[in-house]
């Protein structure tokens, strides 16, 4: 500790972002004698619609030292092996974006290179058949990875579907048990230091003033500190990702849960189906320029697979990001830092990344510009790469109708343009720096949307085609055998982490 060390952190907002930050700081700063206070207002509430995640969430849970089965029970979670896209490329079409690795390399030649060579020659099966996750999901199966070297069971990669409000509640207990002080109340006024415009304190409706050194804005879309107070500015990205509304509705539990998120393309957007242990989450994301709210509601309700439990909840958003996620002594996390539509379930992950980077660049009261600039650069880069990945989903479908035609004409970002050109030439995909989605994700979504390269990596010609064929056949056969030996998703949950007591299962 020095005389410049941070003494107190004030978190405004108690949604997933606020409690993820509180839990992480409480856990990782525990020996630093820092007071952590979180202010939230039940009257304002949380956005409360988030149900799908991606694999790094498991690291978030593990590094906090949380028992995985316990949290899964508490937040009524199910397992997710990827996303199934229905009617996306064109009506009647289907492709799967699985997590985890696919196949394995042969010497210096990657799986992707030799699979593509054979695929272009009509001698390889669909990509999905070489992914353990995709095959298991298709068969309604799930298990965690087991120590079975040289088999795909070794590397099963998964995430969760959960009720984000329960997730936040779980983390609240975790954080409070480690000293985080929660204050119920509405922040009504934010005071700035006259000399440098840094945030000095927040004042609640009841008159209480809370001072802090570092403020974390987790106040949701409004960005109470980062925008309403510090006027940081917002970069609107709707010219790339035009969807701006959603309707969310839970429906009754509908039998054994699939181990994947289902996304179905609609006239002016898409619909999600996310199975939890006790209910199904559904939603319709759409573009208000191409569809009325009434029509969107009608489509959503007409396509539910089980009885709705509530009226659909309407949500509006402007896709984009704060120009600086960290400004002065304020770091924005979650919706306060920006929003990309939930097609690839990335928002919770971006919160996780924000927290990890905050810990990496944890400041003292000098708030060095170099640290802040680097944080903002990384955030902008990673956010931009996720934006590009989402954009890829919209610009290559063959669907008809004004919305999809509009999407096909959206100008690609330079980064995406380059990625596609590189892929089209020889099927190459590069993952840059800390970009989120791995090569396999890009591959599945590009091939799934019929972006087929003109050629393949010439290195694949160094392999004996018969050996490649035998290898591909072998990978498929082993995956099928492994899938057949896996329990069903429901059986796995019942055995390990069911919300129903074992005696009642
Ligand atoms: C339609 C839709 C679907 C989504 N689906 C997914 C998904 O599947 N996967 C995913 O990863 N993400 C998803 N997201 C994003 C996800 O919902 C958010 O990233 C996540 O819930 C985090 O929200 P938050 O904590 O930033 O904000 P919120 O949940 O909105 O919380 C804001 C907090 O700030 C408090 N607050 C606000 N003003 C004040 C004040 N003046 N005083 C005191 N407290 C205040 C509120 O009380 C609340 O506690 C989705 C979002 C939308 C809109």
Coordinates of C-alpha atoms and ligand atoms in Angstrom, one line a residue:
X1 CA 0.0 0.0 0.0
X2 CA 1.2 3.5 -0.8
X3 CA -0.4 6.8 0.0
X4 CA -1.7 6.9 -3.5
X5 CA -3.4 3.5 -3.3
X6 CA -7.1 3.2 -4.0
X7 CA -9.0 3.2 -0.7
X8 CA -12.6 2.8 -1.9
X9 CA -14.5 1.6 -4.9
X10 CA -18.1 2.6 -5.5
X11 CA -20.1 0.4 -7.9
X12 CA -23.4 1.9 -9.1
X13 CA -25.8 -0.7 -10.3
X14 CA -26.7 -4.2 -9.1
X15 CA -27.4 -6.1 -12.3
X16 CA -25.1 -8.8 -13.6
X17 CA -22.4 -6.3 -14.3
X18 CA -22.4 -4.7 -10.9
X19 CA -22.4 -8.0 -9.0
X20 CA -19.8 -9.6 -11.3
X21 CA -17.6 -6.6 -10.6
X22 CA -18.3 -6.7 -6.9
X23 CA -17.6 -10.4 -6.6
X24 CA -14.4 -10.3 -8.6
X25 CA -13.0 -7.2 -6.8
X26 CA -13.9 -8.7 -3.4
X27 CA -12.1 -11.9 -4.3
X28 CA -9.0 -10.5 -6.0
X29 CA -8.4 -7.4 -3.9
X30 CA -9.1 -9.1 -0.6
X31 CA -5.8 -8.3 1.0
X32 CA -5.6 -4.7 -0.2
X33 CA -7.8 -3.1 2.4
X34 CA -10.1 -1.5 -0.1
X35 CA -13.7 -0.7 0.8
X36 CA -16.1 -1.8 -1.9
X37 CA -19.6 -0.5 -1.9
X38 CA -22.4 -1.2 -4.3
X39 CA -25.5 1.0 -4.7
X40 CA -28.6 -0.4 -6.5
X41 CA -32.2 0.5 -6.7
X42 CA -34.8 -2.1 -6.7
X43 CA -37.3 0.5 -7.8
X44 CA -35.4 1.0 -11.0
X45 CA -34.7 -2.7 -11.4
X46 CA -32.4 -4.5 -13.9
X47 CA -32.8 -5.2 -17.5
X48 CA -33.4 -8.8 -16.5
X49 CA -33.1 -10.5 -19.9
X50 CA -30.0 -12.5 -20.4
X51 CA -29.8 -16.2 -20.6
X52 CA -27.1 -17.4 -22.9
X53 CA -23.3 -17.3 -22.4
X54 CA -20.1 -18.5 -24.0
X55 CA -17.4 -20.8 -22.6
X56 CA -15.2 -18.2 -20.8
X57 CA -18.1 -17.8 -18.3
X58 CA -16.9 -21.2 -16.8
X59 CA -13.5 -19.6 -16.2
X60 CA -15.2 -16.7 -14.4
X61 CA -17.0 -19.1 -12.1
X62 CA -13.9 -21.3 -11.5
X63 CA -11.5 -18.4 -10.7
X64 CA -13.9 -17.2 -8.1
X65 CA -13.6 -20.6 -6.5
X66 CA -17.4 -21.2 -6.9
X67 CA -18.6 -24.8 -7.0
X68 CA -20.0 -25.3 -10.5
X69 CA -22.8 -27.7 -9.6
X70 CA -23.9 -25.5 -6.7
X71 CA -24.2 -22.3 -8.8
X72 CA -25.9 -24.2 -11.7
X73 CA -28.6 -25.4 -9.2
X74 CA -29.0 -22.0 -7.8
X75 CA -29.3 -20.2 -11.1
X76 CA -31.4 -23.0 -12.7
X77 CA -28.9 -23.3 -15.5
X78 CA -28.5 -25.8 -18.3
X79 CA -25.5 -26.5 -20.4
X80 CA -24.8 -25.0 -23.8
X81 CA -22.6 -26.6 -26.5
X82 CA -23.2 -24.0 -29.2
X83 CA -25.9 -22.2 -31.2
X84 CA -28.1 -23.8 -33.9
X85 CA -29.1 -21.4 -36.7
X86 CA -32.4 -22.3 -38.3
X87 CA -33.6 -20.8 -41.6
X88 CA -30.6 -18.4 -41.3
X89 CA -28.8 -18.7 -44.6
X90 CA -32.1 -19.4 -46.4
X91 CA -35.5 -20.8 -45.3
X92 CA -35.2 -24.5 -44.5
X93 CA -31.4 -24.3 -44.0
X94 CA -29.7 -25.2 -40.8
X95 CA -26.1 -24.8 -39.5
X96 CA -24.5 -25.1 -36.1
X97 CA -21.9 -22.9 -34.5
X98 CA -20.3 -25.2 -31.9
X99 CA -17.9 -24.3 -29.1
X100 CA -14.5 -26.0 -28.9
X101 CA -12.1 -27.6 -31.3
X102 CA -12.9 -29.5 -34.4
X103 CA -10.8 -32.5 -35.6
X104 CA -7.1 -32.3 -35.3
X105 CA -4.1 -31.4 -37.5
X106 CA -2.0 -33.9 -39.5
X107 CA 1.6 -32.8 -39.1
X108 CA 1.9 -29.2 -40.2
X109 CA -1.5 -29.2 -41.9
X110 CA -4.5 -28.0 -39.9
X111 CA -7.8 -29.8 -39.8
X112 CA -9.4 -26.9 -41.5
X113 CA -7.0 -27.0 -44.4
X114 CA -7.4 -30.7 -45.2
X115 CA -11.1 -30.8 -44.5
X116 CA -11.6 -27.9 -46.9
X117 CA -9.6 -29.6 -49.6
X118 CA -11.7 -32.7 -49.3
X119 CA -14.9 -30.7 -49.0
X120 CA -14.2 -28.8 -52.2
X121 CA -13.6 -32.1 -53.9
X122 CA -16.9 -33.4 -52.6
X123 CA -15.2 -36.0 -50.4
X124 CA -15.8 -34.7 -46.9
X125 CA -19.0 -34.5 -44.8
X126 CA -20.5 -31.4 -43.3
X127 CA -18.3 -29.6 -40.9
X128 CA -20.7 -30.3 -38.0
X129 CA -20.0 -34.0 -38.2
X130 CA -16.4 -33.4 -37.1
X131 CA -17.3 -31.4 -34.0
X132 CA -17.9 -33.3 -30.8
X133 CA -20.0 -30.4 -29.5
X134 CA -22.2 -30.2 -32.6
X135 CA -22.9 -33.9 -32.7
X136 CA -23.6 -34.2 -29.0
X137 CA -25.9 -31.2 -29.1
X138 CA -27.8 -32.6 -32.1
X139 CA -28.3 -35.8 -30.2
X140 CA -29.4 -34.0 -27.0
X141 CA -26.4 -35.2 -25.0
X142 CA -24.0 -33.6 -22.6
X143 CA -21.1 -34.3 -20.3
X144 CA -18.1 -32.4 -19.0
X145 CA -14.7 -33.2 -20.4
X146 CA -13.1 -36.3 -18.9
X147 CA -9.5 -37.5 -18.9
X148 CA -9.6 -39.6 -22.0
X149 CA -6.5 -38.6 -23.9
X150 CA -6.7 -38.7 -27.7
X151 CA -10.5 -38.6 -27.7
X152 CA -12.7 -35.6 -28.2
X153 CA -14.2 -36.3 -24.8
X154 CA -11.0 -34.7 -23.4
X155 CA -11.9 -31.3 -24.8
X156 CA -15.6 -30.9 -24.5
X157 CA -16.2 -27.1 -24.3
X158 CA -19.3 -25.7 -22.9
X159 CA -21.1 -22.6 -21.5
X160 CA -24.4 -22.1 -19.6
X161 CA -27.9 -21.0 -20.2
X162 CA -29.1 -19.2 -17.0
X163 CA -31.4 -16.7 -15.5
X164 CA -29.1 -13.6 -15.2
X165 CA -31.1 -12.2 -12.3
X166 CA -30.4 -15.3 -10.3
X167 CA -26.8 -15.2 -11.4
X168 CA -26.6 -11.6 -10.1
X169 CA -28.3 -12.7 -6.8
X170 CA -25.8 -15.5 -6.3
X171 CA -22.9 -13.2 -6.9
X172 CA -24.4 -10.7 -4.5
X173 CA -24.3 -13.3 -1.7
X174 CA -20.7 -14.2 -2.7
X175 CA -19.6 -10.6 -2.7
X176 CA -21.4 -9.6 0.6
X177 CA -19.8 -12.6 2.3
X178 CA -16.5 -11.1 1.4
X179 CA -17.1 -7.7 2.7
X180 CA -18.9 -5.8 -0.1
X181 CA -21.4 -3.4 1.4
X182 CA -24.7 -3.1 -0.5
X183 CA -26.8 0.0 -0.3
X184 CA -30.3 0.1 -1.5
X185 CA -31.1 3.5 -3.0
X186 CA -31.4 5.6 -6.0
X187 CA -28.4 7.8 -7.0
X188 CA -29.8 11.3 -7.5
X189 CA -26.8 13.4 -7.8
X190 CA -23.2 12.9 -8.8
X191 CA -20.6 15.4 -7.6
X192 CA -17.4 16.1 -9.6
X193 CA -14.1 17.5 -8.3
X194 CA -13.9 21.1 -9.5
X195 CA -10.1 20.8 -10.3
X196 CA -10.2 17.9 -12.7
X197 CA -13.8 16.8 -13.3
X198 CA -13.2 13.4 -11.6
X199 CA -16.1 11.9 -9.8
X200 CA -16.0 12.7 -6.1
X201 CA -19.2 11.2 -4.7
X202 CA -22.8 10.1 -5.4
X203 CA -25.7 11.2 -3.4
X204 CA -28.8 9.1 -2.9
X205 CA -32.4 10.1 -2.8
X206 CA -32.3 9.8 1.0
X207 CA -29.5 12.4 1.2
X208 CA -26.7 10.0 2.0
X209 CA -23.4 10.8 0.2
X210 CA -21.0 8.1 -0.7
X211 CA -17.4 9.1 -1.6
X212 CA -15.0 7.0 -3.5
X213 CA -11.7 6.9 -5.4
X214 CA -12.7 4.6 -8.2
X215 CA -16.3 4.5 -9.5
X216 CA -17.6 1.6 -11.6
X217 CA -20.7 2.5 -13.7
X218 CA -22.9 -0.6 -14.0
X219 CA -26.1 1.4 -14.2
X220 CA -27.3 -0.1 -17.4
X221 CA -28.1 1.5 -20.8
X222 CA -28.3 5.1 -19.4
X223 CA -24.7 5.1 -18.2
X224 CA -25.5 7.3 -15.2
X225 CA -21.9 8.1 -14.4
X226 CA -20.0 7.6 -17.7
X227 CA -22.5 9.4 -19.9
X228 CA -25.1 11.4 -18.0
X229 CA -22.3 12.8 -15.7
X230 CA -19.0 12.6 -17.6
X231 CA -20.5 13.0 -21.1
X232 CA -18.1 10.5 -22.6
X233 CA -20.0 10.1 -25.8
X234 CA -21.5 7.0 -27.6
X235 CA -20.5 5.6 -30.9
X236 CA -23.7 4.5 -32.6
X237 CA -23.2 1.3 -34.6
X238 CA -26.7 0.8 -36.0
X239 CA -25.5 1.3 -39.5
X240 CA -23.7 -2.0 -39.2
X241 CA -26.1 -3.8 -36.9
X242 CA -29.6 -2.3 -37.5
X243 CA -31.7 -4.4 -35.0
X244 CA -32.9 -2.0 -32.3
X245 CA -35.7 -3.7 -30.4
X246 CA -36.5 -6.9 -28.6
X247 CA -39.4 -8.7 -27.0
X248 CA -38.6 -11.3 -24.3
X249 CA -41.0 -13.8 -22.9
X250 CA -40.5 -16.9 -20.7
X251 CA -42.6 -19.9 -21.5
X252 CA -43.4 -23.1 -19.7
X253 CA -40.8 -25.8 -19.2
X254 CA -41.1 -27.9 -22.4
X255 CA -39.5 -31.3 -21.7
X256 CA -35.9 -32.3 -21.8
X257 CA -33.8 -29.3 -22.5
X258 CA -31.6 -29.2 -25.6
X259 CA -27.9 -28.5 -24.9
X260 CA -27.8 -25.6 -27.3
X261 CA -29.3 -22.2 -28.0
X262 CA -31.7 -22.1 -30.9
X263 CA -31.7 -19.0 -33.2
X264 CA -34.3 -18.9 -35.9
X265 CA -34.3 -16.1 -38.6
X266 CA -37.5 -14.1 -38.9
X267 CA -38.7 -11.5 -41.4
X268 CA -36.8 -8.6 -39.9
X269 CA -34.6 -10.2 -37.2
X270 CA -34.4 -13.4 -35.3
X271 CA -36.0 -15.4 -32.4
X272 CA -34.1 -17.1 -29.6
X273 CA -35.1 -20.2 -27.6
X274 CA -33.0 -20.9 -24.5
X275 CA -33.8 -23.8 -22.2
X276 CA -33.4 -23.3 -18.5
X277 CA -34.2 -26.0 -15.9
X278 CA -37.5 -24.5 -14.9
X279 CA -38.7 -22.7 -18.0
X280 CA -37.8 -21.7 -21.5
X281 CA -36.5 -18.2 -22.4
X282 CA -37.7 -16.8 -25.7
X283 CA -37.2 -13.5 -27.5
X284 CA -37.5 -11.8 -30.8
X285 CA -34.8 -9.3 -31.8
X286 CA -35.9 -7.1 -34.7
X287 CA -35.4 -3.9 -36.6
X288 CA -38.1 -1.2 -36.0
X289 CA -37.4 0.2 -39.4
X290 CA -38.7 -3.0 -41.0
X291 CA -41.2 -4.3 -38.5
X292 CA -43.9 -2.9 -36.2
X293 CA -43.9 -3.9 -32.5
X294 CA -47.3 -5.5 -32.9
X295 CA -46.1 -7.7 -35.8
X296 CA -43.0 -8.6 -33.9
X297 CA -45.1 -9.6 -30.9
X298 CA -47.4 -11.7 -33.0
X299 CA -44.5 -13.5 -34.6
X300 CA -42.9 -14.3 -31.3
X301 CA -46.1 -15.6 -29.7
X302 CA -47.0 -17.6 -32.7
X303 CA -43.7 -19.4 -32.7
X304 CA -43.4 -20.4 -29.0
X305 CA -43.1 -24.1 -28.3
X306 CA -44.8 -23.9 -24.9
X307 CA -47.3 -21.6 -23.2
X308 CA -46.0 -18.1 -22.3
X309 CA -45.7 -17.3 -18.7
X310 CA -46.0 -13.5 -19.0
X311 CA -46.7 -10.8 -21.5
X312 CA -43.6 -10.2 -23.7
X313 CA -41.3 -7.5 -22.2
X314 CA -40.4 -4.8 -24.8
X315 CA -36.9 -3.5 -24.9
X316 CA -35.2 -0.8 -27.0
X317 CA -31.5 -0.4 -27.6
X318 CA -29.1 1.4 -29.7
X319 CA -26.2 -0.8 -30.7
X320 CA -22.9 0.9 -30.0
X321 CA -20.3 1.6 -27.5
X322 CA -19.1 4.3 -25.1
X323 CA -16.2 6.2 -26.8
X324 CA -14.2 5.5 -23.7
X325 CA -15.2 2.6 -21.4
X326 CA -12.8 4.1 -18.8
X327 CA -13.0 7.9 -18.4
X328 CA -11.2 9.7 -15.6
X329 CA -11.9 7.7 -12.4
X330 CA -14.9 5.9 -13.9
X331 CA -15.0 2.5 -15.6
X332 CA -18.2 1.5 -17.3
X333 CA -19.1 -2.2 -17.4
X334 CA -22.1 -4.0 -19.0
X335 CA -24.8 -2.1 -20.7
X336 CA -23.3 1.2 -19.4
X337 CA -20.3 0.5 -21.6
X338 CA -22.2 -0.4 -24.8
X339 CA -24.4 -3.0 -26.3
X340 CA -24.2 -5.5 -29.2
X341 CA -27.3 -7.6 -29.9
X342 CA -27.3 -10.9 -28.2
X343 CA -27.0 -13.1 -31.3
X344 CA -23.8 -14.7 -30.1
X345 CA -24.4 -14.2 -26.4
X346 CA -21.4 -11.9 -25.9
X347 CA -22.5 -9.2 -23.4
X348 CA -21.8 -11.1 -20.2
X349 CA -18.4 -12.0 -21.6
X350 CA -17.6 -8.4 -22.3
X351 CA -18.4 -7.6 -18.7
X352 CA -16.0 -10.4 -17.7
X353 CA -13.3 -9.0 -20.0
X354 CA -13.8 -5.5 -18.6
X355 CA -13.3 -6.8 -15.1
X356 CA -10.3 -8.8 -16.0
X357 CA -8.7 -5.8 -17.7
X358 CA -9.6 -3.5 -14.8
X359 CA -7.7 -5.9 -12.6
X360 CA -4.8 -6.0 -15.0
X361 CA -4.6 -2.2 -15.2
X362 CA -5.8 -1.6 -11.6
X363 CA -5.0 2.0 -10.9
X364 CA -3.8 4.0 -8.0
X365 CA -5.2 7.5 -7.3
X366 CA -2.9 9.0 -10.0
X367 CA -5.1 7.3 -12.6
X368 CA -2.2 7.1 -15.1
X369 CA -3.3 8.0 -18.6
X370 CA -1.1 5.3 -20.2
X371 CA -3.1 2.6 -18.3
X372 CA -6.4 4.1 -19.1
X373 CA -5.6 4.5 -22.8
X374 CA -4.4 0.9 -23.1
X375 CA -7.6 -0.3 -21.4
X376 CA -9.7 1.7 -23.8
X377 CA -7.8 0.5 -26.8
X378 CA -8.2 -3.2 -25.8
X379 CA -11.9 -2.7 -25.1
X380 CA -12.4 -1.0 -28.5
X381 CA -10.5 -3.7 -30.3
X382 CA -12.4 -6.6 -28.7
X383 CA -15.7 -4.9 -29.0
X384 CA -15.0 -4.2 -32.7
X385 CA -14.1 -7.8 -33.4
X386 CA -17.3 -9.0 -31.8
X387 CA -19.2 -6.5 -33.9
X388 CA -17.5 -7.9 -37.0
X389 CA -18.4 -11.4 -36.1
X390 CA -22.1 -10.4 -35.7
X391 CA -22.0 -8.4 -38.9
X392 CA -20.8 -11.5 -40.7
X393 CA -24.1 -13.2 -39.8
X394 CA -26.1 -10.5 -41.6
X395 CA -24.3 -9.7 -44.8
X396 CA -24.2 -13.2 -46.4
X397 CA -27.6 -14.7 -46.0
X398 CA -29.6 -15.5 -49.1
X399 CA -32.9 -14.7 -47.3
X400 CA -35.4 -12.5 -49.2
X401 CA -37.4 -9.5 -47.9
X402 CA -36.5 -5.9 -47.4
X403 CA -34.7 -6.3 -44.1
X404 CA -32.4 -9.0 -45.3
X405 CA -31.8 -7.2 -48.6
X406 CA -30.9 -4.1 -46.6
X407 CA -28.4 -6.2 -44.5
X408 CA -26.8 -7.7 -47.6
X409 CA -26.0 -4.1 -48.7
X410 CA -24.4 -3.0 -45.5
X411 CA -20.8 -2.0 -46.1
X412 CA -18.4 -4.4 -44.4
X413 CA -15.9 -3.0 -41.9
X414 CA -12.3 -3.2 -43.2
X415 CA -11.5 -5.9 -40.7
X416 CA -14.4 -8.1 -41.8
X417 CA -13.7 -7.5 -45.5
X418 CA -10.1 -8.7 -45.0
X419 CA -11.2 -11.7 -43.1
X420 CA -13.6 -12.8 -45.8
X421 CA -11.2 -12.2 -48.6
X422 CA -8.5 -14.2 -46.8
X423 CA -11.0 -17.0 -46.3
X424 CA -12.2 -16.9 -49.9
X425 CA -8.7 -17.2 -51.3
X426 CA -7.4 -20.3 -49.5
X427 CA -9.7 -20.8 -46.5
X428 CA -7.4 -19.1 -44.1
X429 CA -8.6 -17.5 -40.9
X430 CA -6.3 -15.7 -38.5
X431 CA -7.2 -14.8 -34.9
X432 CA -5.7 -11.5 -34.0
X433 CA -4.4 -10.6 -30.5
X434 CA -7.1 -10.9 -27.9
X435 CA -10.0 -11.2 -30.3
X436 CA -12.8 -13.3 -28.8
X437 CA -13.9 -15.7 -31.4
X438 CA -11.5 -18.5 -32.3
X439 CA -10.8 -19.6 -35.9
X440 CA -13.3 -22.5 -35.6
X441 CA -16.2 -20.0 -34.9
X442 CA -15.4 -18.0 -38.0
X443 CA -15.1 -21.2 -40.0
X444 CA -18.5 -22.6 -38.9
X445 CA -20.3 -19.3 -39.5
X446 CA -18.7 -18.7 -42.9
X447 CA -19.2 -22.2 -44.2
X448 CA -22.7 -22.3 -42.6
X449 CA -23.6 -19.2 -44.7
X450 CA -22.2 -20.7 -47.8
X451 CA -19.1 -18.6 -48.1
X452 CA -17.0 -21.1 -49.9
X453 CA -13.3 -20.5 -50.6
X454 CA -12.0 -20.6 -54.2
X455 CA -9.1 -22.7 -53.1
X456 CA -7.5 -24.4 -50.2
X457 CA -4.2 -24.1 -48.4
X458 CA -1.6 -25.6 -50.7
X459 CA 0.0 -27.3 -47.8
X460 CA -2.9 -29.8 -47.7
X461 CA -1.4 -31.2 -50.9
X462 CA 1.5 -32.5 -48.9
X463 CA -0.7 -35.2 -47.5
X464 CA -1.8 -38.4 -49.1
X465 CA -5.5 -38.0 -50.0
X466 CA -6.2 -41.5 -48.9
X467 CA -4.8 -40.8 -45.5
X468 CA -6.8 -37.7 -45.2
X469 CA -9.9 -39.5 -46.1
X470 CA -9.2 -42.3 -43.6
X471 CA -8.5 -39.7 -41.0
X472 CA -11.7 -37.8 -41.6
X473 CA -13.7 -41.0 -41.5
X474 CA -12.0 -42.0 -38.3
X475 CA -12.7 -38.6 -36.6
X476 CA -16.4 -38.9 -37.5
X477 CA -16.7 -42.5 -36.3
X478 CA -14.9 -41.7 -33.0
X479 CA -17.2 -38.7 -32.4
X480 CA -20.3 -40.7 -33.0
X481 CA -19.1 -43.4 -30.7
X482 CA -18.3 -40.9 -28.0
X483 CA -21.7 -39.2 -28.4
X484 CA -23.4 -42.5 -28.1
X485 CA -21.6 -43.1 -24.8
X486 CA -22.6 -39.7 -23.3
X487 CA -25.6 -39.3 -21.1
X488 CA -28.5 -37.2 -22.3
X489 CA -28.4 -33.6 -21.2
X490 CA -31.3 -34.1 -18.9
X491 CA -29.6 -37.2 -17.3
X492 CA -26.4 -35.3 -16.7
X493 CA -28.3 -32.5 -15.0
X494 CA -30.4 -34.9 -12.9
X495 CA -27.2 -36.6 -11.7
X496 CA -25.1 -33.5 -11.0
X497 CA -26.9 -30.3 -10.6
X498 CA -30.7 -30.5 -10.8
X499 CA -32.9 -28.0 -9.1
X500 CA -35.2 -30.9 -8.2
X501 CA -33.9 -32.9 -5.2
X502 CA -32.5 -36.3 -6.3
X503 CA -35.3 -38.2 -4.5
X504 CA -37.9 -36.6 -6.7
X505 CA -36.0 -37.0 -10.0
Ligands
LIG1 C1 -33.0 -8.4 -25.4 C2 -31.7 -8.6 -24.7 C3 -31.2 -9.9 -24.6 C4 -30.0 -10.2 -24.0 N1 -29.5 -11.5 -24.0 C5 -28.3 -11.7 -23.5 C6 -27.7 -13.0 -23.6 O1 -28.3 -14.0 -24.0 N2 -26.4 -13.1 -23.2 C7 -25.6 -12.1 -22.7 O2 -24.5 -12.3 -22.4 N3 -26.2 -10.9 -22.6 C8 -27.5 -10.7 -23.0 N4 -28.0 -9.4 -22.9 C9 -27.2 -8.4 -22.3 C10 -27.4 -8.5 -20.8 O3 -28.8 -8.3 -20.5 C11 -26.6 -7.5 -20.0 O4 -25.3 -7.5 -20.4 C12 -26.6 -7.9 -18.5 O5 -27.8 -8.1 -18.0 C13 -25.9 -6.8 -17.7 O6 -26.7 -5.7 -17.5 P1 -26.2 -4.6 -16.6 O7 -25.8 -5.1 -15.2 O8 -25.1 -3.8 -17.3 O9 -27.4 -3.6 -16.5 P2 -28.8 -3.8 -15.7 O10 -29.2 -5.2 -15.6 O11 -29.8 -2.9 -16.4 O12 -28.6 -3.2 -14.3 C14 -28.5 -1.8 -14.0 C15 -28.5 -1.6 -12.5 O13 -28.3 -0.2 -12.3 C16 -29.1 0.2 -11.3 N5 -29.4 1.7 -11.4 C17 -29.7 2.4 -12.5 N6 -29.8 3.7 -12.2 C18 -29.6 3.8 -10.9 C19 -29.7 4.9 -10.0 N7 -30.0 6.1 -10.3 N8 -29.4 4.6 -8.7 C20 -29.1 3.3 -8.2 N9 -29.0 2.3 -9.1 C21 -29.3 2.5 -10.4 C22 -30.4 -0.6 -11.5 O14 -31.2 -0.7 -10.3 C23 -29.7 -2.0 -11.8 O15 -29.4 -2.6 -10.6 C24 -29.2 -9.1 -23.5 C25 -29.7 -7.8 -23.5 C26 -30.9 -7.6 -24.2 C27 -31.4 -6.2 -24.2

